[in-house]
CSV table of C-alpha atoms in Angstrom, one decimal:
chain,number,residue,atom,x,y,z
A,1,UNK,CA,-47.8,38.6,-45.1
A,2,UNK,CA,-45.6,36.4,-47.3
A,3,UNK,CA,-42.9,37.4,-45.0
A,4,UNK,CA,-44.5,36.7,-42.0
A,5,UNK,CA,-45.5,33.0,-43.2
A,6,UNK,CA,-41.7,32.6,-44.4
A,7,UNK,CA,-40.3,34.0,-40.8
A,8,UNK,CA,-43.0,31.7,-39.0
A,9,UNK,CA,-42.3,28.5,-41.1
A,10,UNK,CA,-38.1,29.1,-40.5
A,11,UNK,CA,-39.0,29.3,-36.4
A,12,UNK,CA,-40.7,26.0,-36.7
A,13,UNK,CA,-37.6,24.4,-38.9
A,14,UNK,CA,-35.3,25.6,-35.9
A,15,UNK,CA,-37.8,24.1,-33.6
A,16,UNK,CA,-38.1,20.8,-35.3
A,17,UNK,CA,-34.4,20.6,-35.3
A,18,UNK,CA,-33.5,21.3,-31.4
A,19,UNK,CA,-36.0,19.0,-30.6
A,20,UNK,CA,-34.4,16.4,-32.4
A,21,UNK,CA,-32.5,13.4,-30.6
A,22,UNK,CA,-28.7,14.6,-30.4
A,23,UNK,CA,-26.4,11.8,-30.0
A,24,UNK,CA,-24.8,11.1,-26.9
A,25,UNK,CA,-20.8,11.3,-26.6
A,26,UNK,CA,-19.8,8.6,-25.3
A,27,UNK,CA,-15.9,8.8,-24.3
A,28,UNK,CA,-14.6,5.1,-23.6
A,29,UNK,CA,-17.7,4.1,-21.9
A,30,UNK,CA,-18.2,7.3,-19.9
A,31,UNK,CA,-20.5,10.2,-20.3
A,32,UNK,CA,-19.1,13.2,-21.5
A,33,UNK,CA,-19.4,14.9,-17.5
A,34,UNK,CA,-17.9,11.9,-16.1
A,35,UNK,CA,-15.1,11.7,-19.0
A,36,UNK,CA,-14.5,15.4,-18.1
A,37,UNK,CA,-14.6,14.5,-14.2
A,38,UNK,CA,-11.7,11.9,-14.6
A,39,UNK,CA,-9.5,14.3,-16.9
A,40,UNK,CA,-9.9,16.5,-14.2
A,41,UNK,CA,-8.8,14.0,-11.6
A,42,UNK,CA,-5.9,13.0,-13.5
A,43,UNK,CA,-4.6,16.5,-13.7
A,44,UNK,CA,-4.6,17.2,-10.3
A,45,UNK,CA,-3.2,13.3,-9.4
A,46,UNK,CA,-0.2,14.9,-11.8
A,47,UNK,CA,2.1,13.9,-9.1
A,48,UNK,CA,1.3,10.7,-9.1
A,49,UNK,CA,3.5,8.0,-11.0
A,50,UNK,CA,2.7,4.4,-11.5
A,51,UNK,CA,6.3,2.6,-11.2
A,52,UNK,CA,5.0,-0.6,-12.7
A,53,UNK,CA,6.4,-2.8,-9.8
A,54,UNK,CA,3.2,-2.9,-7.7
A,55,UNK,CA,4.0,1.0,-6.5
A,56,UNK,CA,2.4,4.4,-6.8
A,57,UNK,CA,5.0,7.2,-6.0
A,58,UNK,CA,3.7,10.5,-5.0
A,59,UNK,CA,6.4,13.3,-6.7
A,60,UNK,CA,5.6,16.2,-4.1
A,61,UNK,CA,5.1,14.0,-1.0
A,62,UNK,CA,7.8,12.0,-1.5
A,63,UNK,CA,6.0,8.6,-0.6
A,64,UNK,CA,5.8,5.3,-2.1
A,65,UNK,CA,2.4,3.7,-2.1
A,66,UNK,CA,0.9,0.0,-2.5
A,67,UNK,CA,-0.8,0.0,-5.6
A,68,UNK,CA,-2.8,-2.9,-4.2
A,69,UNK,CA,-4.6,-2.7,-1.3
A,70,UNK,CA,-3.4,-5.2,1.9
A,71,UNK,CA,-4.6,-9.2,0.7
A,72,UNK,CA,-4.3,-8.4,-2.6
A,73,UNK,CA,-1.7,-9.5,-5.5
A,74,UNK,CA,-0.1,-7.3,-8.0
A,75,UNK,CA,0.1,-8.8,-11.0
A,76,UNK,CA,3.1,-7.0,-13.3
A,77,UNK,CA,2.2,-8.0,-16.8
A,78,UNK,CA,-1.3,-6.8,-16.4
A,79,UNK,CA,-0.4,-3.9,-13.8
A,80,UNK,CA,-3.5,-4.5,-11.7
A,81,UNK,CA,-4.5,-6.0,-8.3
A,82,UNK,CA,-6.0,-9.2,-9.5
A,83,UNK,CA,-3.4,-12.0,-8.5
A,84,UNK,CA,-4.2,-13.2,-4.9
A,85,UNK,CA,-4.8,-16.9,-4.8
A,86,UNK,CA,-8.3,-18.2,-3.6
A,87,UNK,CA,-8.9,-14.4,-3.8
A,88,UNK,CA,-12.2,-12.9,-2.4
A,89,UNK,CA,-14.7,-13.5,0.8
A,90,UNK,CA,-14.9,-16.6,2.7
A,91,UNK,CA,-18.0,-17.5,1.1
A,92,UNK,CA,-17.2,-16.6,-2.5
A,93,UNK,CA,-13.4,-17.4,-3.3
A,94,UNK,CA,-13.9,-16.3,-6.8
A,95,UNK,CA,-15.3,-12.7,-5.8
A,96,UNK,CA,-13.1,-10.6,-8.2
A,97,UNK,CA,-14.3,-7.7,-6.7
A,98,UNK,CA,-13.0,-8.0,-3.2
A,99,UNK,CA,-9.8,-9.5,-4.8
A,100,UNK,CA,-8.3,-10.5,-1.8
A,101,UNK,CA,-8.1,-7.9,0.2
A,102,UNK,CA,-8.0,-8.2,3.6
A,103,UNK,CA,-10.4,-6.7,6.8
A,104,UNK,CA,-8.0,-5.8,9.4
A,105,UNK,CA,-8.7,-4.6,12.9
A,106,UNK,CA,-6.7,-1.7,14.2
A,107,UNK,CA,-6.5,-2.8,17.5
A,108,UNK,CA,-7.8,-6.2,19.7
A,109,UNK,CA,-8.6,-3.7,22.6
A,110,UNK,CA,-10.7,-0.6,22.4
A,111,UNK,CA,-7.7,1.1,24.4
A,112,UNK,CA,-4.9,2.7,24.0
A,113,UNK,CA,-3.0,-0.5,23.7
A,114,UNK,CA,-1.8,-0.4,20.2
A,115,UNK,CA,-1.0,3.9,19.8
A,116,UNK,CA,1.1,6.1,21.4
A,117,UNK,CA,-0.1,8.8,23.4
A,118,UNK,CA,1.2,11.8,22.5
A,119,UNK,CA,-0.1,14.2,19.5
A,120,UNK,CA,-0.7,12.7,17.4
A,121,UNK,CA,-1.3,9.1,18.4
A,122,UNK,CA,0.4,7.1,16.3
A,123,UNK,CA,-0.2,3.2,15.3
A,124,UNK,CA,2.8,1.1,17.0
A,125,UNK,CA,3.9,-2.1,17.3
A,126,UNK,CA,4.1,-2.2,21.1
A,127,UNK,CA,1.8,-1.0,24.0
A,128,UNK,CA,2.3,2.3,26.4
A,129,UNK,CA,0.1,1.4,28.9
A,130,UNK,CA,-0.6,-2.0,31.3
A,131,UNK,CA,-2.7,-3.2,28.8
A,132,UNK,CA,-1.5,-5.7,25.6
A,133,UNK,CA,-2.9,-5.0,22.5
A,134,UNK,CA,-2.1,-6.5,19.1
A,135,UNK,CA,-2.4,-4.4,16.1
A,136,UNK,CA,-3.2,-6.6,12.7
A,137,UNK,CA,-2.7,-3.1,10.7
A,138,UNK,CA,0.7,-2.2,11.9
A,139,UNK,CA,1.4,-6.1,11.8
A,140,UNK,CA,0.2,-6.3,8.1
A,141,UNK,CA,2.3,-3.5,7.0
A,142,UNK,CA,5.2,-4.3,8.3
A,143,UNK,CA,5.3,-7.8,7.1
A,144,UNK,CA,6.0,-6.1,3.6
A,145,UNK,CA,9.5,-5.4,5.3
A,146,UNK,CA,11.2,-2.0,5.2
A,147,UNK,CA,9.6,1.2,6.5
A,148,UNK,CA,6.2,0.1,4.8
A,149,UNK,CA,3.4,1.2,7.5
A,150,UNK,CA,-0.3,2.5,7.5
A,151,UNK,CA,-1.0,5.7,6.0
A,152,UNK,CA,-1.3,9.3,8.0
A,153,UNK,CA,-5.2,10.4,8.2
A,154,UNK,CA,-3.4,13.8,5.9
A,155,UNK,CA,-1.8,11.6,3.5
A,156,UNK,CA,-4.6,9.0,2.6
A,157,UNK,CA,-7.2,11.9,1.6
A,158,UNK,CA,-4.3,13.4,-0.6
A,159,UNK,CA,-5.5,10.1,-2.6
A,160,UNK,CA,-9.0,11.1,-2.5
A,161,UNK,CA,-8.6,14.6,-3.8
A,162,UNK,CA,-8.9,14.2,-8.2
A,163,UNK,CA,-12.3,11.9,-7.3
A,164,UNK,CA,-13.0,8.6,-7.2
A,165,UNK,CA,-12.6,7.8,-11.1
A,166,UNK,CA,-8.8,8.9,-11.2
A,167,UNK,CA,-8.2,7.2,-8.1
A,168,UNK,CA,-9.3,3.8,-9.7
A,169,UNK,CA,-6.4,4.8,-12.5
A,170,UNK,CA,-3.8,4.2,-10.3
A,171,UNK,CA,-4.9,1.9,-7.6
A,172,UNK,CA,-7.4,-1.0,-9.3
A,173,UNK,CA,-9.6,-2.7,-7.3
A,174,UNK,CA,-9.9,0.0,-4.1
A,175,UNK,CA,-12.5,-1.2,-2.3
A,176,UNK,CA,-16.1,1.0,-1.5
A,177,UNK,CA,-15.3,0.7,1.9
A,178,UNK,CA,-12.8,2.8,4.6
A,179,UNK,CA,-9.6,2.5,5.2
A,180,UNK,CA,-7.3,2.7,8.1
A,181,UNK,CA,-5.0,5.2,8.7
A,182,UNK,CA,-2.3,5.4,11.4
A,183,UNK,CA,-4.0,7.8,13.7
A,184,UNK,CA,-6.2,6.9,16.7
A,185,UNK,CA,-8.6,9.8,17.6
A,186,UNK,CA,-6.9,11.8,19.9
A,187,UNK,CA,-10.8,13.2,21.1
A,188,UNK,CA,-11.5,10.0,22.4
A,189,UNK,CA,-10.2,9.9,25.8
A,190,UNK,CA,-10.7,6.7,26.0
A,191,UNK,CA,-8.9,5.1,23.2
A,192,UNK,CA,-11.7,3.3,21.7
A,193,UNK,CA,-11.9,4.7,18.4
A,194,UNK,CA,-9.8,5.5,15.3
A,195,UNK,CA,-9.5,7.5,12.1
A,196,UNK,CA,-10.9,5.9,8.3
A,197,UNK,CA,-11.1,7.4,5.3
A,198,UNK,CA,-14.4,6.3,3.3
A,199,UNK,CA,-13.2,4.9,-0.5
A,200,UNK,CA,-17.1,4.3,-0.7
A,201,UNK,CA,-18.8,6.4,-3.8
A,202,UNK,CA,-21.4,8.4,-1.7
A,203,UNK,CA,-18.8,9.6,1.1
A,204,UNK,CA,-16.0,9.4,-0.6
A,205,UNK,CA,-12.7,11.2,1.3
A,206,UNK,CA,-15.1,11.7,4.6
A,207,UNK,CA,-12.9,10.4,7.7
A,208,UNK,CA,-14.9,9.0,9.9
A,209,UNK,CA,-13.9,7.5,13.7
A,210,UNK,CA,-14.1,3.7,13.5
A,211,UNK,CA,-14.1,1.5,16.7
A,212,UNK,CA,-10.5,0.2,16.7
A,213,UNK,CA,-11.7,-3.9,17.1
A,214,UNK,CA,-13.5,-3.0,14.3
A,215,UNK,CA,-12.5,-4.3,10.5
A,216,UNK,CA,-11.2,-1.9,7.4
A,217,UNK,CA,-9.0,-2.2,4.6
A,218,UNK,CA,-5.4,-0.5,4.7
A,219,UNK,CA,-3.3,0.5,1.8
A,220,UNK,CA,0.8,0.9,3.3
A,221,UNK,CA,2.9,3.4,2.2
A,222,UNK,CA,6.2,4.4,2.7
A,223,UNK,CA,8.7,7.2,2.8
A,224,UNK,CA,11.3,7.1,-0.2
């Protein structure tokens, strides 16, 4: 019987001690699920290497990328996005989480005005058919100079791949929005629409078709 009473009391010890309060690992001010998440993400953004000069260069694909997205200023002592002057909206200048990125429209006609028209349908600076059309995304890009342009719909979801967490590492200040890439949606017979990619937290890396007179972000790249 002693034995019993002994076995019982050790079951309850046990119990007592599971049901306790277990302190919560905290790693940098993330959860340990998110911490392991953004490890994660980093390894598979390996490629990925921040060249300190405002530029992200992507190893395998061979591309440079704007660390900042279009508006914004890099600022090289801190290595973040956060040096635009009078960033943010209209009505809040100071809004340091916009930070001066710009809303660009892919094209002032919902035509094929501002594309090409063969597969795939490529963002250009001049239009193929009777109709003009002014681009502000192809214009924004290449008022960096070089061969700086808007991103392929393929090469702006490579960003999205390690999460949204690891993303942040090397691009600061990516808005919760889409972004534009070069492509116009080669379904649409008419022209009117073209292809995003959602930085937004609850469809993060979903392209969706966005009415070209409509206004996104853009983050340029360029081939190396």
């Amino acid at each position: 019987m002693k034995y019993i009473q002994n076995l019982v009391a050790a079951f309850g010890f046990l119990f007592f001690l599971n049901c306790e309060m277990k302190p919560v690992d905290d790693f940098y001010g993330f959860s340990a699920d998110e911490a392991n998440v953004l490890v994660a993400g980093l390894l598979a953004n390996q490629s990925l290497r921040d060249n300190r000069d405002g530029t992200v260069t992507d190893t395998v694909t061979n591309l440079d990328w704007d660390k900042c997205s279009f508006g914004q200023g890099y600022r090289a002592e801190q290595n973040d996005c956060l040096g635009a002057v009078g960033s943010g909206s209209a009505l809040n200048p100071a809004d340091l989480n916009r930070a001066g990125a710009r809303l660009l429209g892919f094209c002032d006609s919902k035509t094929h005005a501002c594309n090409s028209l063969g597969f795939p349908q490529v963002l250009q600076g001049f239009s193929p058919i009777a109709i003009t059309g002014t681009s502000e995304v192809f214009g924004a890009c290449a008022s960096k100079g070089g061969n700086w342009r808007a991103p392929s719909p393929l090469e702006l979801k490579r960003l999205t791949v390690p999460g949204r967490a690891a993303t942040l590492v090397f691009f600061p200040s990516t808005q919760e929005a889409d972004y534009w890439t070069s492509w116009s949606n080669s379904d649409d017979i008419p022209g009117e629409t073209a292809i995003a990619v959602s930085f937004d937290r609850e469809s993060y890396g979903v392209e969706r078709n966005s009415v070209k007179t409509d206004r996104n972000y853009v983050r340029c790249v360029r081939n190396r």
